Coordinates of C-alpha atoms in Angstrom, one line a residue:
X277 CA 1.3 -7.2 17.8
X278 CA 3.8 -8.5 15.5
X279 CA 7.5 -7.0 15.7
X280 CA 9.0 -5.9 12.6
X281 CA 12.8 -6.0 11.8
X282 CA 15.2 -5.7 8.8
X283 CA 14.4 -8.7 6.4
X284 CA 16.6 -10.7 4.3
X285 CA 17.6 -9.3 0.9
X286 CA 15.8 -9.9 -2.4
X287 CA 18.4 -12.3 -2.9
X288 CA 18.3 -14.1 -0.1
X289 CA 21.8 -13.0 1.6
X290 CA 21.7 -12.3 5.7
X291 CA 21.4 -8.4 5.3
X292 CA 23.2 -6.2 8.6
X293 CA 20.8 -4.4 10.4
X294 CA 21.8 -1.1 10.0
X295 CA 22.7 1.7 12.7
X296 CA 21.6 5.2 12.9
X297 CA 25.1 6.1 11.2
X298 CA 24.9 3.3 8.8
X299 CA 21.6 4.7 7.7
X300 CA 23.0 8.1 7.2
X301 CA 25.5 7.3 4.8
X302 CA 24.2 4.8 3.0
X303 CA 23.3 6.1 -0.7
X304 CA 19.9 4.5 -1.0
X305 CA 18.8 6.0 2.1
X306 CA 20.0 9.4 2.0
X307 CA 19.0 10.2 -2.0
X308 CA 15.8 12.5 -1.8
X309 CA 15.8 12.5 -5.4
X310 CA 13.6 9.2 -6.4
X311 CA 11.0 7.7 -8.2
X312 CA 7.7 7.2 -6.3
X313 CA 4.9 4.9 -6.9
X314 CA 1.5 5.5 -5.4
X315 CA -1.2 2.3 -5.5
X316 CA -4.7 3.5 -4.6
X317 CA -7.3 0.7 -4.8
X318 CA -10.6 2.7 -6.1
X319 CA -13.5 3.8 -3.7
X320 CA -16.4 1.7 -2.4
X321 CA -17.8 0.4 -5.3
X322 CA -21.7 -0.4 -5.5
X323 CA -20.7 -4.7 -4.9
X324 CA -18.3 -3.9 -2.3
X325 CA -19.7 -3.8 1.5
X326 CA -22.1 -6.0 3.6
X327 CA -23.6 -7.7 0.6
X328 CA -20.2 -7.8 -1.3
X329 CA -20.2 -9.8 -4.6
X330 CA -18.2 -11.4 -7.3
X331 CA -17.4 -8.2 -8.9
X332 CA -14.4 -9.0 -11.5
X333 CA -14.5 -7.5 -14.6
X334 CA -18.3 -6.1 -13.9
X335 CA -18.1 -2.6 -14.6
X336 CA -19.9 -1.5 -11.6
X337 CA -20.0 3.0 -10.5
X338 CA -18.5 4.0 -7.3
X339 CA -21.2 4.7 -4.5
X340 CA -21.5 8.2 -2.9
X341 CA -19.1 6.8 -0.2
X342 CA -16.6 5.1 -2.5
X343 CA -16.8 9.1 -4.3
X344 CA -16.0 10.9 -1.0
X345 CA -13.2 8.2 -0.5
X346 CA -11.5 9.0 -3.6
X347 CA -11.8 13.1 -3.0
X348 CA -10.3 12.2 0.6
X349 CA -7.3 10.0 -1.0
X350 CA -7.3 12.9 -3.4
X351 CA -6.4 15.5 -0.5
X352 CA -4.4 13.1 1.7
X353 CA -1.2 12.8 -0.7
X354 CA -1.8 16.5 -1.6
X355 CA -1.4 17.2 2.3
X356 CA 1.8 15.2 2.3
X357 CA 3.5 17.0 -0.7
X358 CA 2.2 14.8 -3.4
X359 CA 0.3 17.5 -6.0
X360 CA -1.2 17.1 -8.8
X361 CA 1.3 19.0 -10.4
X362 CA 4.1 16.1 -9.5
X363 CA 2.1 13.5 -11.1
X364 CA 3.1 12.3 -14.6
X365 CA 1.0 9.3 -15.7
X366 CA -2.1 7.9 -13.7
X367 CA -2.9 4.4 -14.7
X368 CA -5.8 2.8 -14.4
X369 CA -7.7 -0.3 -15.2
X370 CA -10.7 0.3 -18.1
X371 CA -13.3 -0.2 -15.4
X372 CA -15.5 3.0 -14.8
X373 CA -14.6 2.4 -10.4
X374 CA -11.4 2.7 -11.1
X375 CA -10.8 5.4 -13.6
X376 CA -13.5 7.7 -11.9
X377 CA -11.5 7.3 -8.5
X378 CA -8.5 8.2 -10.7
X379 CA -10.4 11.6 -11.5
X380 CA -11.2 12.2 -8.5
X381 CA -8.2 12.0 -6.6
X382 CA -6.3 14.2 -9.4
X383 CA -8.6 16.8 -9.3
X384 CA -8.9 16.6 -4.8
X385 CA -4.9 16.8 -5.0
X386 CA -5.0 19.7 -7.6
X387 CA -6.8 21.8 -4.9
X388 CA -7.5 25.2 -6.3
X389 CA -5.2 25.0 -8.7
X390 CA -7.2 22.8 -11.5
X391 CA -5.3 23.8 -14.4
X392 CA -2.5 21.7 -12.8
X393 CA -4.0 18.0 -13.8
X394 CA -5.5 16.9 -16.6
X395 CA -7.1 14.0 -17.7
X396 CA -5.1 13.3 -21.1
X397 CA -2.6 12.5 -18.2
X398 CA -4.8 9.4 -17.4
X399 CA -3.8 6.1 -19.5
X400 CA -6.6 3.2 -18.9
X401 CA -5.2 -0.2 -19.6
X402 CA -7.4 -3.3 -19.6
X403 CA -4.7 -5.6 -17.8
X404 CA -5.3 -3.4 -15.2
X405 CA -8.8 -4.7 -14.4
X406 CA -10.1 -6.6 -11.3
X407 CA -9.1 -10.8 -11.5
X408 CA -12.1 -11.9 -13.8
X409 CA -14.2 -14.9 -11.1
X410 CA -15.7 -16.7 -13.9
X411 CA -18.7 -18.6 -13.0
X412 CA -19.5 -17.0 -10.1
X413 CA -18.9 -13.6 -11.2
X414 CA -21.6 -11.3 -10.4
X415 CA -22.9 -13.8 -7.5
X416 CA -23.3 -12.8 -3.6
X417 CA -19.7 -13.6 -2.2
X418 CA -22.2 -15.5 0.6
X419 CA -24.9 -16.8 -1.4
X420 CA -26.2 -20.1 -0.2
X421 CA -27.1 -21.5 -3.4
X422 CA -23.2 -21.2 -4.1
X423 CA -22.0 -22.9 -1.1
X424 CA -24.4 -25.6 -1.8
X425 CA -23.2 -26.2 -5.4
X426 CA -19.5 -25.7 -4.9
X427 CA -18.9 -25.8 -0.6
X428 CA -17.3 -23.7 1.5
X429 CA -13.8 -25.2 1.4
X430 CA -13.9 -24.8 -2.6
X431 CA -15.1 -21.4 -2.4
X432 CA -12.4 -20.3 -0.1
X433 CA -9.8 -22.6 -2.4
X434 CA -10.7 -20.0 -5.0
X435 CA -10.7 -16.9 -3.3
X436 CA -8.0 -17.3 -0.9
X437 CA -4.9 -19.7 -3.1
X438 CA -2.8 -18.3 -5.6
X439 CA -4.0 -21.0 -8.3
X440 CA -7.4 -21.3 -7.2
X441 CA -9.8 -20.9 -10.4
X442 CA -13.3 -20.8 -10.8
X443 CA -14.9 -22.9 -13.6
X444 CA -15.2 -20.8 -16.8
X445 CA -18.4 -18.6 -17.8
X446 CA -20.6 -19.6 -20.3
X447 CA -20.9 -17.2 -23.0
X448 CA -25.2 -17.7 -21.6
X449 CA -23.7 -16.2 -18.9
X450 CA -26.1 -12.9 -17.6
X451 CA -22.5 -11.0 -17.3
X452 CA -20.6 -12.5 -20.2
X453 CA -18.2 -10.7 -22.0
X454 CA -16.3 -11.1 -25.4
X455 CA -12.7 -11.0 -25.8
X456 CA -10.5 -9.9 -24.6
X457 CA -12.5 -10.3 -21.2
X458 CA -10.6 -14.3 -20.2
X459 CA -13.3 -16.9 -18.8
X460 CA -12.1 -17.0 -15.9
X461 CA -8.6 -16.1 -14.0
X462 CA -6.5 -17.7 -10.8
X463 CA -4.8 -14.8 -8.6
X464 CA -1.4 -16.1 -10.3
X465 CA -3.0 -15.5 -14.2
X466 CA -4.3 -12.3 -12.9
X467 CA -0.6 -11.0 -11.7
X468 CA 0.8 -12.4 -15.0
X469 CA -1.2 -9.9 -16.7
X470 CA -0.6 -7.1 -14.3
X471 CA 3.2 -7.6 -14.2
X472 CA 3.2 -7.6 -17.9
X473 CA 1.7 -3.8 -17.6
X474 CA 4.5 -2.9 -15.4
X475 CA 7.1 -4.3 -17.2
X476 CA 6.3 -2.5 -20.8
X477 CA 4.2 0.7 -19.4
X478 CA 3.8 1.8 -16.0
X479 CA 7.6 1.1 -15.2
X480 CA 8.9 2.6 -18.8
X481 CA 6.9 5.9 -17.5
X482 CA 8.4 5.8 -14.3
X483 CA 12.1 5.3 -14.9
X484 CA 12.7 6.1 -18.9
X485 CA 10.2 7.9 -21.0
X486 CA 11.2 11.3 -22.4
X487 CA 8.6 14.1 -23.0
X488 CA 6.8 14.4 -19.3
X489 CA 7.0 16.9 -17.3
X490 CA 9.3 15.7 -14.6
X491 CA 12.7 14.0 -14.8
X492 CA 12.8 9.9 -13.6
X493 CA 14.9 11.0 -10.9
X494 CA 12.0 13.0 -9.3
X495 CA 9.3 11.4 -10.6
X496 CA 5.6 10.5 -9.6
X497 CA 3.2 8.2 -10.9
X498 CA 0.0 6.4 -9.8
X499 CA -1.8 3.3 -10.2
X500 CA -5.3 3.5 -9.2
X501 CA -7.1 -0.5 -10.1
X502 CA -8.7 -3.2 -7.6
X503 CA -7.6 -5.4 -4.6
X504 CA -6.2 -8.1 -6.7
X505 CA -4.2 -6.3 -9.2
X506 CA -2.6 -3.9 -6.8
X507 CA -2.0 -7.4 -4.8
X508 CA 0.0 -8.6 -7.3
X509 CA 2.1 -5.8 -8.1
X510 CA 3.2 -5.3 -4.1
X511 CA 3.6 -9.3 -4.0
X512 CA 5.7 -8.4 -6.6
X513 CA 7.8 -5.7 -5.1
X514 CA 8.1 -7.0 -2.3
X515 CA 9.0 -10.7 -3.5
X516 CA 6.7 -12.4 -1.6
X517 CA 6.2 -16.2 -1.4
X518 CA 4.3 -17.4 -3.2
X519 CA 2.0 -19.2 0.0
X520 CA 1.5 -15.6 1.6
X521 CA 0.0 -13.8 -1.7
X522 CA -3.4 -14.1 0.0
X523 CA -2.4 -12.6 3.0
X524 CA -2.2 -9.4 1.3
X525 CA -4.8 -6.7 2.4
X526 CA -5.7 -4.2 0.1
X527 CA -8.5 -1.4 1.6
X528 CA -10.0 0.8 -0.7
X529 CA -9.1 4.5 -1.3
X530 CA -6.0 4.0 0.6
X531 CA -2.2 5.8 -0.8
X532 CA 0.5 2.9 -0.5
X533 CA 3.8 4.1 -1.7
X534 CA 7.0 2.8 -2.9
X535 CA 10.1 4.8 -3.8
X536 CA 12.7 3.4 -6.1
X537 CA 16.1 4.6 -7.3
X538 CA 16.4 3.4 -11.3
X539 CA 20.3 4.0 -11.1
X540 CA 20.1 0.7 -7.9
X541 CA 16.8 -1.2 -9.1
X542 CA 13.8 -0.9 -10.7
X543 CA 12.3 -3.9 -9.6
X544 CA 13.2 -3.7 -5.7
X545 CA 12.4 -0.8 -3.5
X546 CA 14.7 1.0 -2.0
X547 CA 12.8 1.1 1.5
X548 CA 13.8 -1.4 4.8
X549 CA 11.7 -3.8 4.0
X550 CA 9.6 -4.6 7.0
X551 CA 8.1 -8.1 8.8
X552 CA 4.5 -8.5 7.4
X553 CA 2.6 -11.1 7.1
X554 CA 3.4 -11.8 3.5
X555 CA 6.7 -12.2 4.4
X556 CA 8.3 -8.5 4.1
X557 CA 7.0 -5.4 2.7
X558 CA 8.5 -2.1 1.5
X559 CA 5.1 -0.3 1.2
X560 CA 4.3 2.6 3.0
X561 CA 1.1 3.9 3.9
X562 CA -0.3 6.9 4.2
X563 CA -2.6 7.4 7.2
X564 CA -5.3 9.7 7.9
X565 CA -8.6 10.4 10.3
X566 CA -10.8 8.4 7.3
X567 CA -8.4 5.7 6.7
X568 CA -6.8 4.6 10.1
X569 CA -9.4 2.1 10.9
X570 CA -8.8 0.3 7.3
X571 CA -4.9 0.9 7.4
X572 CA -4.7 -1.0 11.2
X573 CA -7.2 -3.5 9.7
X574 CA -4.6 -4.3 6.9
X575 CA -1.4 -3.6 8.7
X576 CA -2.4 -5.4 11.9
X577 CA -2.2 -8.8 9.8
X578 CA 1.2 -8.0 9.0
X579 CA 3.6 -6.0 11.1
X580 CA 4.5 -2.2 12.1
X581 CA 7.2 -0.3 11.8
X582 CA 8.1 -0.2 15.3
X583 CA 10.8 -3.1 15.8
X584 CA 12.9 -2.3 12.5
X585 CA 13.2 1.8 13.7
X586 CA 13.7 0.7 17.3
X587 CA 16.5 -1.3 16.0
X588 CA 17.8 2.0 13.9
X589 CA 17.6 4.5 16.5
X590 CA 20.7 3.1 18.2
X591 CA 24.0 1.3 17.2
X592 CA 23.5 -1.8 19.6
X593 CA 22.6 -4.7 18.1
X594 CA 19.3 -5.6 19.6
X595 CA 19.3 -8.9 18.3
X596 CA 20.9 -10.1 21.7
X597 CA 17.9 -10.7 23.6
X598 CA 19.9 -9.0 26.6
X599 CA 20.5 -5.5 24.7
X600 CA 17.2 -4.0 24.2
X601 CA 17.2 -0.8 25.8
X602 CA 17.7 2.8 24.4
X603 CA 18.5 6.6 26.6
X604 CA 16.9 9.5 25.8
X605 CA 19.8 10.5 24.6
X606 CA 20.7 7.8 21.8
X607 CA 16.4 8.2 21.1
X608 CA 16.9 12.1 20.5
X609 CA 20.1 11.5 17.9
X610 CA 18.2 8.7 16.3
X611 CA 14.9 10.7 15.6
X612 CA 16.9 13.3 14.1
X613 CA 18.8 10.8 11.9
X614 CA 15.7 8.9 10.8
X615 CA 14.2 12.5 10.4
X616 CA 16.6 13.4 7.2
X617 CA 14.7 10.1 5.8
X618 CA 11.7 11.9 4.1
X619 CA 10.5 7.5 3.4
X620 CA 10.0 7.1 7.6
X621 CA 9.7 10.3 9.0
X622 CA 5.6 10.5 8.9
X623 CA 4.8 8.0 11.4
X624 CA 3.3 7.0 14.5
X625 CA 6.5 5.2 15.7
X626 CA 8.5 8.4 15.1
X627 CA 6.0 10.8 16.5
X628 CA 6.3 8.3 19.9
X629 CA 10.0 8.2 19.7
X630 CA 10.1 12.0 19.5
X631 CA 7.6 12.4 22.5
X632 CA 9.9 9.9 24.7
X633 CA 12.7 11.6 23.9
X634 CA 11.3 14.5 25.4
X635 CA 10.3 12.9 28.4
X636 CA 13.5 10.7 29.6
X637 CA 17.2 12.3 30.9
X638 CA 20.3 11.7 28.6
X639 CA 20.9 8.3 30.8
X640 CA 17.7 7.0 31.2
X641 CA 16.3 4.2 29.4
X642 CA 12.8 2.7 27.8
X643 CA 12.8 -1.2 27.3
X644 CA 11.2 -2.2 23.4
X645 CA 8.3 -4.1 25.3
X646 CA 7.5 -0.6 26.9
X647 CA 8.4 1.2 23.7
X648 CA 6.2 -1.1 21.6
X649 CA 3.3 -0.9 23.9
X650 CA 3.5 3.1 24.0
X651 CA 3.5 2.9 20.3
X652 CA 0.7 0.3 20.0
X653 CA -1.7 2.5 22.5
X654 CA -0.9 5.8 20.2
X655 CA -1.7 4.0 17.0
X656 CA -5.2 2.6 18.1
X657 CA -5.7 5.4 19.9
X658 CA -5.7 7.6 16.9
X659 CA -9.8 8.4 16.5
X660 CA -9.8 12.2 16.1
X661 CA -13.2 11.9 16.9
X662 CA -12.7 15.6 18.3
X663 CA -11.2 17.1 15.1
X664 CA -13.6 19.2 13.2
X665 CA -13.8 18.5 9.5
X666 CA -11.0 21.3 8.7
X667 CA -8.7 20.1 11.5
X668 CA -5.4 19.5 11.0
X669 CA -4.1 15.9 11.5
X670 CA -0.9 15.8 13.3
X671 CA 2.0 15.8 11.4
X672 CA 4.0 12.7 13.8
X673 CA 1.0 10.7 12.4
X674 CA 1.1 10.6 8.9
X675 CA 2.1 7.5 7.4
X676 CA 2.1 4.0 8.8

């Protein structure tokens, strides 16, 4: 299990990991008041699973899975305060996966209350699509006849390199497309493409434009696409380098948030960024009974949250290898400091800290190796194979 802790800053200055009381006070922390993006890659699409393909720019409808997916995204975020009602703009790609996901999960978070969402609120953008594979668009990802013609180490070049590109398809191709459908993309002209959207639309709805509904400060809006254009934007955010792009995991249906204040940044989160294993993140995601599996399956590549709030629920400094203990005592004041942070208060690591707490006097004390391994067994523990359909997940577990 991989320890995260306090990274770097985006400009590459030594940050100070920050105590409980540092944490408090510090403005970016303590404002409630912020802008929220939510990234939802769209439901299990008829080419994803066992006999996954080349999908691209194929426009491919959601199965009856990748349907009930979306409706369970949908009522996820509305269980954890995000409405329908709170959502500005939804952006999607012009693929028929991704904007019916983007229904779907407006009308699941409207609940009852359907007059609350519309869909003139949904803007489709086509730079938004899935990375367009070229040649081998529309083919079995695992199709001999492909590893034969191009081999296995060429294949992977092109799925798993940030400049890896297929050859271009012929306009004889069976799934040719005119303009302004490219020939064929690499990762990196994909994000080009994707960042361009952010800069001139998503983030001008998030941060400026007059006329919705809710004010910048307080604002919500969602981006519901595909695996490699949500990629790009979180490679983004989270200024990852550029040899670790690939290492992003992206499941489907899944909430991943970031909050930003516009008055500090617009381009840099104001979450602790995190150890992953694209070098830092400031997503958080939102966890559920459906989801877990996927969320562990991407997160476990990367990091958890456990080392960086360990770190934050006391003022030592455990970077000296010698001074990594906590009391029950500094444990309690440090869950109800990291409480008043509405960004980290809906995890496992909390809802572990919490139960410890409970459990240990004022003066005893938990070693991180005992506190991590607590954590880890709660986390992969977290089945809820005995929760009936209309069971209510525990609150400590929310998100990851």
């Amino acid at each position: 299990m991989v320890l995260p802790k306090i990274l770097s800053s985006a400009v590459g200055k030594p940050t100070i990991r920050p105590s409980v009381r540092q944490i408090i006070i510090s403005p970016q922390y303590c404002r409630r008041s912020v802008s929220t993006l939510i990234l939802l890659r769209h439901g299990q699409s008829q080419w994803n699973g066992p006999k996954a393909r080349f999908t691209g720019w194929c426009d491919v409808p959601l199965t009856v899975r990748g349907r009930v997916e979306a409706v369970a995204a949908g009522q996820l975020m509305r269980s954890r305060g995000f409405k329908a009602s709170k959502v500005c703009v939804a952006f999607t790609s012009e693929l028929q996966r991704s904007h019916e996901t983007c229904e779907l999960a407006l009308a699941s978070m409207a609940g009852h209350e359907q007059n609350t969402w519309s869909s003139e609120r949904i803007r489709r953008d086509v730079r938004l699509n899935e990375r367009h594979y070229g040649a081998v668009q529309g083919k079995l990802k695992d199709d001999p006849e492909l590893k034969r013609q191009y081999g296995d180490d060429t294949l992977r070049y092109w799925r798993r390199s940030l400049h890896g590109k297929p050859p271009d398809m012929d306009p004889s191709h069976e799934y040719y497309q005119p303009p302004p459908a490219p020939l064929s993309e690499s990762l990196a002209d994909c994000q080009r493409r994707v960042l361009d959207c952010w800069e001139d639309s998503i983030a001008p709805a998030l941060f400026d434009e007059e006329g919705l509904p809710i004010p910048p400060d307080d604002r919500t809006v969602i981006v519901v696409a595909h695996a490699n254009t949500i990629r790009s934007l979180m490679a983004h955010f989270d200024d990852a380098p550029e040899d670790l792009v690939t290492r992003l995991y992206v499941p489907n249906s899944v909430p991943i948030l970031y909050r930003f204040d516009r008055h500090i940044s617009r381009q840099t989160p104001i979450s602790l960024k995190l150890e992953s294993a694209h070098g830092g993140s400031h997503a958080r995601w939102m966890i559920s009974a459906e989801n877990h599996g996927a969320v562990r399956d991407a997160i476990q590549k990367g990091g958890t949250l456990t080392r960086a709030l360990f770190d934050a629920l006391s003022e030592k400094d455990f970077s000296v290898p010698t001074n990594l203990t906590v009391t029950g005592a500094e444990l309690e004041k440090g869950v109800r400091a990291l409480m008043k942070d509405t960004m980290i208060e809906d995890c496992v690591v909390i809802g572990m800290a919490k139960q410890i707490a409970r459990e240990l006097g004022p003066n005893d004390e938990i070693h991180l190796s005992e506190f991590e391994r607590r954590t880890k067994e709660a986390y992969e523990s977290l089945t809820f194979k005995h929760l009936n359909e209309d069971d209510v997940i525990p609150e400590e577990y929310g998100t990851y």
